[in-house]
Amino acid sequence: MSDTHVSDFDREAGFGDYFALLKPRVMSLVIFTALVGLVVAPVSVHPVVALSSLLFIAIGAGASGALNMWWDADIDAVMKRTAKRPVPSGKVTADEALGIGVALSGMAVVMLALAANLVAAGLLAFTIFFYAVIYTMILKRWTPQNIVIGGAAGAFPPMIGWAVATGGISVESVLMFALTFMWTPPHFWALALFMKSDYEDAGVPMLTVTHGRRVTRNHVLGYTIALAPVALGIGFTSIGGPVYLAVSAVLNAMFLMGAWQIWRRDETSAEADGYKVEKRFFRLSLSYLFLHFGALLVEASLRGFGFGGW
Amino acid sequence: MAIRTEHELHKRRFSRNLGVGLALASFVLLVFALSVVKIQRVGPVEGFDHQPRTTLLPAEQSE
Protein backbone atom coordinates (compact mmCIF):
# COMPACT_ATOMS: atom_id res chain seq x y z
CA MET A 1 0.00 0.00 0.00
CA SER A 2 1.46 3.34 -0.96
CA ASP A 3 1.30 6.61 0.90
CA THR A 4 -1.22 8.02 -1.53
CA HIS A 5 -3.69 5.37 -0.43
CA VAL A 6 -3.18 6.30 3.18
CA SER A 7 -3.89 9.95 2.47
CA ASP A 8 -6.95 8.95 0.42
CA PHE A 9 -8.32 7.19 3.49
CA ASP A 10 -7.55 10.23 5.57
CA ARG A 11 -9.74 12.29 3.33
CA GLU A 12 -12.64 9.86 3.33
CA ALA A 13 -15.80 11.74 4.18
CA GLY A 14 -17.82 11.42 7.36
CA PHE A 15 -21.58 12.01 7.49
CA GLY A 16 -21.00 15.67 8.39
CA ASP A 17 -19.21 16.26 5.09
CA TYR A 18 -22.21 15.06 3.10
CA PHE A 19 -24.47 17.15 5.29
CA ALA A 20 -22.26 20.19 4.61
CA LEU A 21 -23.08 19.75 0.89
CA LEU A 22 -26.61 20.85 1.73
CA LYS A 23 -25.41 24.26 3.01
CA PRO A 24 -26.99 23.98 6.48
CA ARG A 25 -26.78 27.71 7.20
CA VAL A 26 -28.67 28.68 4.06
CA MET A 27 -31.08 25.86 4.87
CA SER A 28 -31.88 27.35 8.28
CA LEU A 29 -32.90 30.64 6.64
CA VAL A 30 -35.02 28.72 4.13
CA ILE A 31 -36.74 26.76 6.90
CA PHE A 32 -37.44 29.92 8.88
CA THR A 33 -38.90 31.95 5.99
CA ALA A 34 -40.90 28.97 4.70
CA LEU A 35 -42.25 28.41 8.22
CA VAL A 36 -43.35 32.05 8.40
CA GLY A 37 -45.05 31.79 4.98
CA LEU A 38 -46.86 28.67 6.15
CA VAL A 39 -47.92 30.02 9.55
CA VAL A 40 -49.14 33.45 8.44
CA ALA A 41 -51.36 31.94 5.73
CA PRO A 42 -55.09 32.12 6.54
CA VAL A 43 -55.53 28.33 6.20
CA SER A 44 -54.40 26.07 9.04
CA VAL A 45 -52.29 23.03 8.24
CA HIS A 46 -52.08 19.75 10.15
CA PRO A 47 -48.82 19.78 12.17
CA VAL A 48 -47.55 16.55 10.57
CA VAL A 49 -48.20 17.91 7.07
CA ALA A 50 -46.59 21.24 8.03
CA LEU A 51 -43.52 19.57 9.53
CA SER A 52 -42.95 17.22 6.62
CA SER A 53 -43.54 19.99 4.05
CA LEU A 54 -40.94 22.17 5.76
CA LEU A 55 -38.55 19.24 5.79
CA PHE A 56 -39.00 18.60 2.07
CA ILE A 57 -38.61 22.31 1.27
CA ALA A 58 -35.37 22.27 3.29
CA ILE A 59 -34.13 19.13 1.52
CA GLY A 60 -34.96 20.68 -1.87
CA ALA A 61 -33.03 23.83 -0.95
CA GLY A 62 -30.16 21.70 0.32
CA ALA A 63 -30.13 19.68 -2.88
CA SER A 64 -29.77 22.85 -4.94
CA GLY A 65 -26.85 23.75 -2.66
CA ALA A 66 -25.20 20.41 -3.50
CA LEU A 67 -25.72 21.05 -7.23
CA ASN A 68 -24.16 24.49 -6.75
CA MET A 69 -21.11 22.91 -5.08
CA TRP A 70 -20.82 20.38 -7.91
CA TRP A 71 -20.78 23.07 -10.59
CA ASP A 72 -18.75 25.66 -8.68
CA ALA A 73 -16.01 23.40 -7.26
CA ASP A 74 -13.38 25.27 -9.30
CA ILE A 75 -14.23 28.74 -8.01
CA ASP A 76 -14.93 27.50 -4.48
CA ALA A 77 -11.34 26.24 -4.35
CA VAL A 78 -10.00 29.73 -5.16
CA MET A 79 -12.14 31.73 -2.73
CA LYS A 80 -11.05 31.84 0.92
CA ARG A 81 -14.63 31.79 2.20
CA THR A 82 -15.49 28.57 0.37
CA ALA A 83 -12.17 26.68 0.08
CA LYS A 84 -13.08 24.35 2.97
CA ARG A 85 -16.32 23.14 1.38
CA PRO A 86 -16.49 19.33 0.98
CA VAL A 87 -15.75 19.22 -2.77
CA PRO A 88 -12.77 21.62 -3.01
CA SER A 89 -11.25 20.11 0.16
CA GLY A 90 -11.36 16.67 -1.49
CA LYS A 91 -13.67 15.00 1.02
CA VAL A 92 -16.49 14.44 -1.45
CA THR A 93 -16.06 14.08 -5.21
CA ALA A 94 -17.90 16.42 -7.56
CA ASP A 95 -19.78 13.45 -9.05
CA GLU A 96 -21.05 12.45 -5.62
CA ALA A 97 -22.28 16.01 -5.07
CA LEU A 98 -24.10 15.85 -8.42
CA GLY A 99 -25.66 12.48 -7.55
CA ILE A 100 -26.82 13.62 -4.13
CA GLY A 101 -28.12 16.90 -5.55
CA VAL A 102 -30.18 15.30 -8.32
CA ALA A 103 -31.52 12.48 -6.14
CA LEU A 104 -32.54 14.72 -3.26
CA SER A 105 -34.09 17.31 -5.62
CA GLY A 106 -36.35 14.70 -7.21
CA MET A 107 -37.23 13.15 -3.88
CA ALA A 108 -38.03 16.51 -2.25
CA VAL A 109 -40.28 17.70 -5.10
CA VAL A 110 -42.25 14.44 -5.37
CA MET A 111 -42.65 14.16 -1.61
CA LEU A 112 -43.79 17.80 -1.30
CA ALA A 113 -46.38 17.16 -4.00
CA LEU A 114 -47.67 14.15 -2.03
CA ALA A 115 -47.50 15.82 1.38
CA ALA A 116 -48.91 19.23 0.38
CA ASN A 117 -49.99 20.05 -3.18
CA LEU A 118 -48.78 20.49 -6.74
CA VAL A 119 -48.48 24.30 -6.57
CA ALA A 120 -46.02 24.08 -3.67
CA ALA A 121 -44.10 21.27 -5.37
CA GLY A 122 -44.00 23.20 -8.66
CA LEU A 123 -42.64 26.28 -6.89
CA LEU A 124 -39.99 24.15 -5.16
CA ALA A 125 -38.97 22.55 -8.46
CA PHE A 126 -38.73 25.98 -10.05
CA THR A 127 -36.65 27.28 -7.13
CA ILE A 128 -34.16 24.41 -7.47
CA PHE A 129 -33.98 24.89 -11.24
CA PHE A 130 -33.56 28.65 -10.82
CA TYR A 131 -30.75 28.34 -8.28
CA ALA A 132 -28.87 25.45 -9.89
CA VAL A 133 -29.27 26.31 -13.56
CA ILE A 134 -30.20 29.98 -14.01
CA TYR A 135 -28.07 31.35 -11.15
CA THR A 136 -25.17 28.90 -10.74
CA MET A 137 -24.63 27.84 -14.34
CA ILE A 138 -25.58 30.98 -16.26
CA LEU A 139 -25.78 34.23 -14.30
CA LYS A 140 -23.04 33.84 -11.68
CA ARG A 141 -20.10 33.88 -14.06
CA TRP A 142 -21.67 36.03 -16.72
CA THR A 143 -23.18 39.21 -15.34
CA PRO A 144 -22.67 41.54 -12.37
CA GLN A 145 -26.46 41.43 -11.95
CA ASN A 146 -25.97 37.76 -10.90
CA ILE A 147 -27.10 38.21 -7.31
CA VAL A 148 -29.98 40.53 -8.18
CA ILE A 149 -31.71 37.96 -10.39
CA GLY A 150 -30.27 34.97 -8.53
CA GLY A 151 -31.67 36.38 -5.30
CA ALA A 152 -35.06 35.20 -6.52
CA ALA A 153 -34.06 31.63 -5.66
CA GLY A 154 -33.58 32.55 -2.01
CA ALA A 155 -36.80 34.54 -1.98
CA PHE A 156 -39.16 31.71 -2.99
CA PRO A 157 -39.37 29.74 0.32
CA PRO A 158 -42.01 31.93 2.02
CA MET A 159 -44.10 31.64 -1.17
CA ILE A 160 -43.72 27.85 -1.07
CA GLY A 161 -44.74 27.82 2.61
CA TRP A 162 -47.81 29.93 1.75
CA ALA A 163 -48.64 27.58 -1.13
CA VAL A 164 -48.41 24.55 1.20
CA ALA A 165 -51.20 26.08 3.31
CA THR A 166 -53.39 27.74 0.67
CA GLY A 167 -52.54 25.84 -2.52
CA GLY A 168 -52.06 29.13 -4.35
CA ILE A 169 -50.31 32.47 -4.73
CA SER A 170 -51.51 35.84 -3.44
CA VAL A 171 -50.49 39.47 -2.91
CA GLU A 172 -49.15 38.61 0.54
CA SER A 173 -46.96 35.77 -0.68
CA VAL A 174 -45.64 37.81 -3.61
CA LEU A 175 -44.76 40.66 -1.22
CA MET A 176 -42.90 38.25 1.09
CA PHE A 177 -41.00 37.12 -2.00
CA ALA A 178 -40.28 40.75 -2.95
CA LEU A 179 -38.98 41.52 0.55
CA THR A 180 -36.21 38.90 0.35
CA PHE A 181 -35.62 39.59 -3.33
CA MET A 182 -35.00 43.32 -2.82
CA TRP A 183 -32.99 42.67 0.33
CA THR A 184 -30.47 40.36 -1.35
CA PRO A 185 -28.51 42.95 -3.43
CA PRO A 186 -27.61 45.37 -0.60
CA HIS A 187 -26.85 42.38 1.65
CA PHE A 188 -24.42 40.75 -0.81
CA TRP A 189 -22.87 43.93 -2.13
CA ALA A 190 -22.01 45.03 1.41
CA LEU A 191 -20.28 41.65 1.78
CA ALA A 192 -18.49 42.11 -1.55
CA LEU A 193 -17.24 45.53 -0.42
CA PHE A 194 -15.28 44.10 2.50
CA MET A 195 -14.51 40.58 1.16
CA LYS A 196 -12.29 42.44 -1.23
CA SER A 197 -10.15 40.09 -3.25
CA ASP A 198 -12.20 36.88 -3.01
CA TYR A 199 -14.52 37.36 -5.97
CA GLU A 200 -11.81 38.98 -8.03
CA ASP A 201 -9.47 35.99 -7.54
CA ALA A 202 -12.21 33.62 -8.62
CA GLY A 203 -13.15 35.69 -11.67
CA VAL A 204 -16.77 36.03 -10.56
CA PRO A 205 -18.12 39.25 -12.09
CA MET A 206 -19.27 40.88 -8.86
CA LEU A 207 -20.36 44.49 -9.26
CA THR A 208 -17.33 45.57 -7.22
CA VAL A 209 -15.06 43.92 -9.80
CA THR A 210 -16.79 44.97 -13.02
CA HIS A 211 -18.07 48.47 -12.25
CA GLY A 212 -15.92 49.46 -9.31
CA ARG A 213 -16.65 50.14 -5.70
CA ARG A 214 -18.15 53.60 -6.19
CA VAL A 215 -20.93 52.18 -8.39
CA THR A 216 -21.48 49.38 -5.85
CA ARG A 217 -21.99 51.94 -3.09
CA ASN A 218 -24.56 53.75 -5.27
CA HIS A 219 -26.35 50.47 -5.93
CA VAL A 220 -26.49 49.56 -2.22
CA LEU A 221 -28.21 52.87 -1.50
CA GLY A 222 -30.55 52.56 -4.50
CA TYR A 223 -31.77 49.07 -3.63
CA THR A 224 -32.13 49.95 0.05
CA ILE A 225 -34.40 52.87 -0.89
CA ALA A 226 -36.43 50.59 -3.19
CA LEU A 227 -36.66 47.94 -0.45
CA ALA A 228 -38.29 50.22 2.13
CA PRO A 229 -41.75 50.60 0.46
CA VAL A 230 -41.93 46.83 -0.17
CA ALA A 231 -41.13 46.06 3.47
CA LEU A 232 -43.56 48.68 4.79
CA GLY A 233 -46.19 47.67 2.24
CA ILE A 234 -46.52 44.19 3.77
CA GLY A 235 -47.66 45.95 6.95
CA PHE A 236 -50.89 47.04 5.21
CA THR A 237 -51.87 43.59 3.91
CA SER A 238 -53.83 40.92 5.77
CA ILE A 239 -50.68 39.43 7.30
CA GLY A 240 -49.36 42.76 8.62
CA GLY A 241 -50.41 44.83 11.59
CA PRO A 242 -49.23 47.53 14.00
CA VAL A 243 -46.46 45.39 15.52
CA TYR A 244 -45.02 44.53 12.12
CA LEU A 245 -45.33 48.10 10.90
CA ALA A 246 -43.52 49.49 13.95
CA VAL A 247 -40.69 46.95 13.67
CA SER A 248 -40.42 47.55 9.94
CA ALA A 249 -40.34 51.34 10.30
CA VAL A 250 -37.46 51.19 12.80
CA LEU A 251 -35.49 48.61 10.79
CA ASN A 252 -35.89 50.47 7.51
CA ALA A 253 -34.80 53.73 9.12
CA MET A 254 -31.66 52.00 10.43
CA PHE A 255 -31.04 50.25 7.11
CA LEU A 256 -31.43 53.48 5.12
CA MET A 257 -29.09 55.23 7.51
CA GLY A 258 -26.48 52.48 7.06
CA ALA A 259 -26.80 52.57 3.26
CA TRP A 260 -26.49 56.36 3.35
CA GLN A 261 -23.27 56.07 5.35
CA ILE A 262 -21.91 53.50 2.90
CA TRP A 263 -22.81 55.78 -0.02
CA ARG A 264 -21.14 58.81 1.56
CA ARG A 265 -17.80 57.07 2.12
CA ASP A 266 -14.98 56.61 -0.32
CA GLU A 267 -12.46 53.78 -0.43
CA THR A 268 -9.72 55.56 1.53
CA SER A 269 -11.87 56.24 4.58
CA ALA A 270 -13.34 52.71 4.35
CA GLU A 271 -9.90 51.16 4.26
CA ALA A 272 -8.74 53.40 7.10
CA ASP A 273 -11.22 51.93 9.59
CA GLY A 274 -11.17 48.38 8.16
CA TYR A 275 -14.62 48.58 6.49
CA LYS A 276 -16.34 49.10 9.84
CA VAL A 277 -19.46 50.69 8.37
CA GLU A 278 -19.82 48.03 5.66
CA LYS A 279 -19.42 45.19 8.16
CA ARG A 280 -21.96 46.77 10.50
CA PHE A 281 -24.41 47.18 7.60
CA PHE A 282 -23.91 43.52 6.64
CA ARG A 283 -24.66 42.35 10.19
CA LEU A 284 -27.67 44.67 10.32
CA SER A 285 -28.94 43.18 7.06
CA LEU A 286 -29.08 39.74 8.70
CA SER A 287 -31.19 40.98 11.61
CA TYR A 288 -33.23 43.10 9.18
CA LEU A 289 -34.58 40.06 7.35
CA PHE A 290 -34.86 37.87 10.45
CA LEU A 291 -36.81 40.51 12.41
CA HIS A 292 -39.17 41.30 9.53
CA PHE A 293 -40.21 37.66 9.24
CA GLY A 294 -40.17 37.37 13.04
CA ALA A 295 -42.61 40.30 13.26
CA LEU A 296 -44.94 38.56 10.77
CA LEU A 297 -44.82 35.50 13.01
CA VAL A 298 -45.70 37.65 16.04
CA GLU A 299 -48.67 39.15 14.17
CA ALA A 300 -49.88 35.66 13.27
CA SER A 301 -49.66 34.42 16.86
CA LEU A 302 -51.36 37.56 18.20
CA ARG A 303 -54.17 36.93 15.73
CA GLY A 304 -54.59 33.52 17.34
CA PHE A 305 -55.52 35.31 20.58
CA GLY A 306 -57.78 37.78 18.85
CA PHE A 307 -55.24 40.62 18.75
CA GLY A 308 -52.95 41.82 15.98
CA GLY A 309 -53.74 42.58 12.37
CA TRP A 310 -55.84 45.52 11.34
CA MET B 1 1.26 2.47 9.78
CA ALA B 2 0.27 0.16 12.61
CA ILE B 3 -2.83 -1.89 12.16
CA ARG B 4 -5.21 -1.13 14.96
CA THR B 5 -8.61 -2.65 15.44
CA GLU B 6 -10.17 0.78 15.67
CA HIS B 7 -8.76 3.35 13.26
CA GLU B 8 -10.16 6.88 13.13
CA LEU B 9 -11.37 5.93 9.65
CA HIS B 10 -13.73 3.36 11.15
CA LYS B 11 -15.29 6.06 13.25
CA ARG B 12 -15.90 8.16 10.16
CA ARG B 13 -17.41 5.22 8.31
CA PHE B 14 -19.57 4.40 11.31
CA SER B 15 -20.81 7.99 11.45
CA ARG B 16 -21.75 7.72 7.79
CA ASN B 17 -23.58 4.43 8.20
CA LEU B 18 -25.36 5.63 11.31
CA GLY B 19 -26.33 8.90 9.60
CA VAL B 20 -27.76 7.18 6.53
CA GLY B 21 -29.52 4.59 8.70
CA LEU B 22 -31.13 7.20 10.93
CA ALA B 23 -32.11 9.35 7.94
CA LEU B 24 -33.83 6.38 6.24
CA ALA B 25 -35.55 5.28 9.45
CA SER B 26 -36.92 8.77 10.09
CA PHE B 27 -38.07 9.00 6.47
CA VAL B 28 -40.05 5.77 6.90
CA LEU B 29 -41.60 7.10 10.12
CA LEU B 30 -42.47 10.39 8.45
CA VAL B 31 -44.18 8.71 5.49
CA PHE B 32 -46.11 6.50 7.91
CA ALA B 33 -47.24 9.51 9.97
CA LEU B 34 -48.23 11.37 6.78
CA SER B 35 -50.25 8.37 5.61
CA VAL B 36 -52.10 8.16 8.94
CA VAL B 37 -52.96 11.87 8.81
CA LYS B 38 -54.03 11.79 5.15
CA ILE B 39 -56.18 8.67 5.54
CA GLN B 40 -57.82 10.03 8.70
CA ARG B 41 -58.79 13.14 6.77
CA VAL B 42 -60.86 10.96 4.38
CA GLY B 43 -63.08 9.97 7.31
CA PRO B 44 -63.62 6.69 9.16
CA VAL B 45 -62.14 3.80 7.23
CA GLU B 46 -64.11 0.60 6.91
CA GLY B 47 -62.69 -2.84 6.34
CA PHE B 48 -63.60 -4.41 2.99
CA ASP B 49 -63.49 -7.99 4.16
CA HIS B 50 -66.36 -10.25 5.20
CA GLN B 51 -68.65 -7.42 6.34
CA PRO B 52 -71.18 -5.52 4.22
CA ARG B 53 -70.27 -1.79 4.22
CA THR B 54 -73.27 -0.23 5.88
CA THR B 55 -72.54 3.25 4.59
CA LEU B 56 -72.79 1.98 1.01
CA LEU B 57 -76.30 0.62 1.52
CA PRO B 58 -79.25 2.86 0.52
CA ALA B 59 -80.58 4.82 3.48
CA GLU B 60 -83.86 2.90 3.94
CA GLN B 61 -82.13 -0.49 3.95
CA SER B 62 -79.54 0.46 6.51
CA GLU B 63 -82.16 1.61 9.00
Coordinates of N, CA and C in Angstrom, one line a residue, chain A residues 9-15 18 46 48-49 52 55-56 111 114-115, chain B residues 1 7 9 12-13 15-16 19-20 27 30-31 33-34 37-38 41:
Chain A
F9 N -7.5 7.6 2.4 CA -8.3 7.2 3.5 C -8.5 8.3 4.4
D10 N -7.5 9.1 4.6 CA -7.5 10.2 5.6 C -8.6 11.2 5.1
R11 N -8.8 11.3 3.8 CA -9.7 12.3 3.3 C -11.1 11.7 3.1
E12 N -11.3 10.5 3.5 CA -12.6 9.9 3.3 C -13.7 10.6 4.2
A13 N -14.8 10.9 3.6 CA -15.8 11.7 4.2 C -16.6 11.1 5.3
G14 N -16.9 11.9 6.3 CA -17.8 11.4 7.4 C -19.2 11.9 7.0
F15 N -20.2 11.6 7.8 CA -21.6 12.0 7.5 C -21.7 13.5 7.4
Y18 N -21.1 15.1 4.0 CA -22.2 15.1 3.1 C -23.3 16.1 3.5
H46 N -52.4 20.8 9.1 CA -52.1 19.7 10.2 C -50.6 19.7 10.5
V48 N -48.4 17.5 11.3 CA -47.6 16.6 10.6 C -47.3 17.0 9.1
V49 N -48.4 17.4 8.5 CA -48.2 17.9 7.1 C -47.3 19.1 7.0
S52 N -43.6 17.9 7.7 CA -43.0 17.2 6.6 C -42.8 18.1 5.4
L55 N -39.7 20.1 6.0 CA -38.5 19.2 5.8 C -38.2 19.1 4.3
F56 N -39.3 18.8 3.5 CA -39.0 18.6 2.1 C -38.6 19.9 1.4
M111 N -42.1 14.3 -2.9 CA -42.7 14.2 -1.6 C -43.5 15.4 -1.2
L114 N -46.8 15.1 -2.7 CA -47.7 14.2 -2.0 C -48.1 14.7 -0.7
A115 N -47.2 15.3 0.0 CA -47.5 15.8 1.4 C -48.4 17.0 1.3
Chain B
M1 N 2.4 2.2 9.0 CA 1.3 2.5 9.8 C 0.8 1.2 10.5
H7 N -9.4 2.2 13.9 CA -8.8 3.4 13.3 C -9.8 4.5 13.2
L9 N -10.6 6.1 10.9 CA -11.4 5.9 9.7 C -12.7 5.2 9.9
R12 N -15.3 7.3 11.2 CA -15.9 8.2 10.2 C -16.9 7.3 9.4
R13 N -16.5 6.1 9.1 CA -17.4 5.2 8.3 C -18.6 4.9 9.1
S15 N -19.9 6.8 11.4 CA -20.8 8.0 11.5 C -21.6 8.1 10.2
R16 N -21.0 7.7 9.1 CA -21.7 7.7 7.8 C -22.9 6.7 7.8
G19 N -25.6 7.8 10.2 CA -26.3 8.9 9.6 C -27.3 8.5 8.5
V20 N -26.9 7.6 7.6 CA -27.8 7.2 6.5 C -28.9 6.3 7.1
F27 N -37.3 8.8 7.7 CA -38.1 9.0 6.5 C -39.3 8.0 6.5
L30 N -41.8 9.2 8.9 CA -42.5 10.4 8.4 C -43.6 10.0 7.4
V31 N -43.2 9.1 6.5 CA -44.2 8.7 5.5 C -45.3 8.0 6.2
A33 N -46.4 8.5 9.3 CA -47.2 9.5 10.0 C -48.1 10.3 9.0
L34 N -47.5 10.6 7.8 CA -48.2 11.4 6.8 C -49.4 10.5 6.3
V37 N -52.2 10.6 8.8 CA -53.0 11.9 8.8 C -53.8 12.0 7.6
K38 N -53.3 11.6 6.4 CA -54.0 11.8 5.2 C -55.2 10.9 5.1
R41 N -58.1 12.0 7.3 CA -58.8 13.1 6.8 C -59.9 12.7 5.9

